[in-house]
Amino acid sequence: MAKMEVKTSLLDNMIGVGDMVLLEPLNEDSFIDNLKQRFDHSEIYTYIGSVVISVNPYRTLPIYTPDKVEEYRNRNFYELSPHIYALADEAYRSLRDQDKDQCILITGESGAGKTEASKLVMSYVAAVCGKGAEVNQVKEQLLQSNPVLEAFGNAKTARNDNSSRFGKYMDIEFNFKGDPLGGVISNYLLEKSRVVKQPRGERNFHIFYQMLSGASDDLLDKLKLERDFSKYNYLSLDSAKVNGIDDASNFRTVRNAMQIVGFLDHETQSVLAIVAAVLKLGNIEFKPESRVNGLDESKVKDKNELKEICELMGIEQTVLERAFSFRTVEAKQEKVSTTLNVAQAYYARDALAKNMYSRLFSWLVQRINESIKAQSKVRKKVMGVLDIYGFEIFEENSFEQFIINYCNEKLQQIFIELTLKEEQEEYIREGIEWTHIEYFNNAVICDLIENNQNGIIAMLDEECLRPGTVTDDTFLEKLNQVCATHQHFESRMSKCSRFLNDTSLPHCCFRIQHYAGKVMYQVEGFVDKNNDLLYRDLSQAMWKANHSLIKELFPEGNPAKINLKRPPTAGSQFKASVSTLMKNLQTKNPNYIRCIKPNDKKAAHIFNDALVRHQVNYLGLLENVRVRRAGFAFRQPYEPCLKRYKMLCKQTWPHWKGPARDGVEVLLNNLKIPKEEYSFGRSKIFIRNPRTLFKLEELRKERLEDLATLIQKIYRGWKCRTRFLLMKKSQIVVSAWVRRYLQQNKYKRIKSSTIVVQSYTRGWKARKILRELKYQKRCNEAVTTIAAYWHGTQARRELRRLKEEARNKHAIAVIWAYWLGLKVRREYRKFFRANAGKKIYAFTIQRIIQKYFLEMKNKMPSVSPIDNNWPTRPYLFLDSTHKEMKRIFHLWRCKKYRDQFTEQKKFIYDEKLEASELFKDKKLSYPASVGQPFHGDYLEISKNPKYKKLSDTIEEKIIIADTVNKINRANGKGATRIFLLTKSNVTIADQKSGQIKLEVPLGDITKVSMSSQNDGFFALHLKEGSAAACKGDFLFSSDHLIEMATKLYRTTLMQTKQKIYIEIADEFLVQFKQDKVCVKFIQGTQKNGNIPTCKRKNNRLLEVAVP
């Protein structure tokens, strides 16, 4: 039976208020109290209209199961309790069914759970979209891109153990059916300064710790790393280990994710090599050294570290060492080389490390995009997911926080604009009169930062490009001149007198009043971080690397593409990226998730009112509620509204026949709700005040209690009536069964009496009939007996007559036979005495031979040629006949056996016969070869792709192909070669490459020498003066010696009509170049088992020890 579907509403069993728009009274305290009440009951999601507020629980909740996914699938946004799945489902269905591109904007402080929220959105979309092998692969690649980017772009901070230190925007592309096709990821401003320095209590990027903890010992050796974190200056030690994070397990997850996304093994190895090089760069230290001209120069202290880095990146050590010590400045046609002091060398080292890691991260994003991009070119629907750094206010705020907060200002601006736009569009769509809403517009703050003429970023770029001495102080002076009168800019050194005595604002800082609050920025480092310079010498050194990925990361180092134009600054690049992002977001339908961090301790069940209040203020959530409530606080389609409240009116209960809008109008008029409290749209009812909605809910609750009482009453009556009817029916059944039982017993008694009477009557009748039958039988038996006696007498008389007649006839026959015999004997006696003996002898011999042949027929042995059984000779005079019969039979069965052979089998037996004639009783290894078939092509040259090139070179048919050991005269050791025999040549080739070493025509082979022992050594003797004999004879060792020698002998005989001499001796001479060497075979015990070994005794003797 299918599981019953239970539909609930946002308003059912509500803890606090599920939608802040319905909160009464609406103020900051009630807003915070409602969030806290829901948080304490593990309700971490709350709505503001279509906006989802997510409070980080810092623990795992059972609300993300597959059952939950199915529960929220294809449901109305307000149909169930608030959940991130409801927003994800609404966005996905709008994209799939209404063909609207969507974007999901996730904002909040660091540690508020933005990254986890983006994962939940992606996992929900992956769960509800289509299935299939290709679709599942795309989904898996999209989901597995997260672990890779988190490992390289996330770090443990003071506020969050998995803080995103970069901004990420992913466009997921779908086809017309809603199945994912691929995606595109954009990254923004990686916090690369973290590579070289981390604040106290924070860590570097995860990948450094994961690699040192999870990599195998072999991999660490290849990367020239050690597991000890303390060995590396770029890793902070006070928080290297984090509770709840298993770096080793995460490293395996990252490696697996890279494989799923599509990274090749050599690409993964290259990435890890660059990470290791960045880590080891921090261990390079410099020492000062004075030159003759009085200038200071830096030198590397420990060159071992530099050497290992150069080996990892494939760079010459001297090239990188010079790049750390000198700087070349090019101006027009001139080049000036200056030395770097120690401070400048450390700056160059850190700049190289930061640039290497930042460019590697950008390459990773690009490589992931190549794998997950949509392959088809059909029109696509797009859902964007933005996970970007939250607003940051630290004790010390620098250039990175300034850029991050600028991005959040832009997001807040687009949030307000799109929220108002969406609200206005809905009122217009529904035909509701629109009232303008007053709100704080942070465009003035965005203009302060991004104005092309007087904006802070523009002035910072101008200061970086200005010739002369440029420092952070000159930049601050310029800000004080231009922005002094701006209402959101504060500086102690500005012309504005109200901040001259503000001791909370140091002289080296400026303060901006953001929408989230005032943030004080330390101007130190602004110019350097905005310049983001990397000396050209270092870029060119990287270009010279043999490491392909390193060279790809530093294209500007190519000497052929030197560009003297100054690269764009970090601020201008980020400003352009944010502008592109805003334009992209404005083309899509927005969906918002506002993440809130409940406490700074990253602990569960703790709700810090002050911290949450601060986030509510700077996220503008109260303002968002007021915007939502400026017109109507609640809206709902007519059908769900009528279905929920129809029991409050008699005309609409239980079924309303007619349009749903008319039913809602009748319902509200019947409840006497003032008309100014609601308004009718084209498809929705709009309720102005939350009190009206709560009144409807209260009336519904009371009516449900009355309906429950009525249902109970009807149910109880039905239950009692059913029980009475059941008892009545049971009584009737019991009575019927009792009456039936009594009648059955009465019937059984009558039946029993009737049977007894019937049995007595039938017995009397049967006995009467039996008496009559017995009497009749006795009469019949008397007649039969008399007749039998009479017939017997007649038969006996006839028998006696027949016997007498037969005796008379037999006597006549006997007498006649005797007379004929006597007559014959008298005639025969006349001839018997002359040749009786010869006839008797001939007759006897004939009978014996007949008997001999008949017995031989039954005693014949099997037709197998190897069966030597033969019947024993019965008589001596048949000895020669017996032997001849045996010979004839053997010839006959051999012919029968040969008639079964195919041409191929005859050829094999011819070879075996040839081998027998050559080696039988001459070579000890011959008996072992008799039962082994001759395969010939043991290497399967034509089928094996390894020897394809060799197979193409050999044009003739290959008779034998096998590996042999070519014995070296110098040391007696063997080198593996391929031995090929064709119709005209013997070819020797290299086993690994398949390259032909030598070809010997069969006519140049004069003799084959071998021992009589159980070994595989043989020598090929070549004709003197032939081209192949320039290096002398060949000495080989083979496991198939008998087969090789036989085939070589037969092939040479067929082609040249000459027989090769087969020499079998335990000593023979072999010609090596100009010298003759004796090969001697001896018996000996082997250390390596039963394998013969060859050793060189002197220049003239090779000794082979045979077991």
Short mmCIF file of C-alpha atoms in Angstrom, two decimals, residues 161 203 241-247 249-250:
data_model
loop_
_atom_site.label_atom_id
_atom_site.label_comp_id
_atom_site.label_asym_id
_atom_site.label_seq_id
_atom_site.Cartn_x
_atom_site.Cartn_y
_atom_site.Cartn_z
CA ASP A 161 36.92 26.21 10.51
CA ARG A 203 45.62 28.33 9.34
CA LYS A 241 45.45 20.59 14.16
CA VAL A 242 41.71 21.37 14.26
CA ASN A 243 39.21 19.28 16.20
CA GLY A 244 36.70 17.59 13.96
CA ILE A 245 38.83 17.91 10.79
CA ASP A 246 40.60 14.82 9.47
CA ASP A 247 43.14 16.23 7.02
CA SER A 249 40.88 11.59 5.03
CA ASN A 250 40.08 14.89 3.32
#
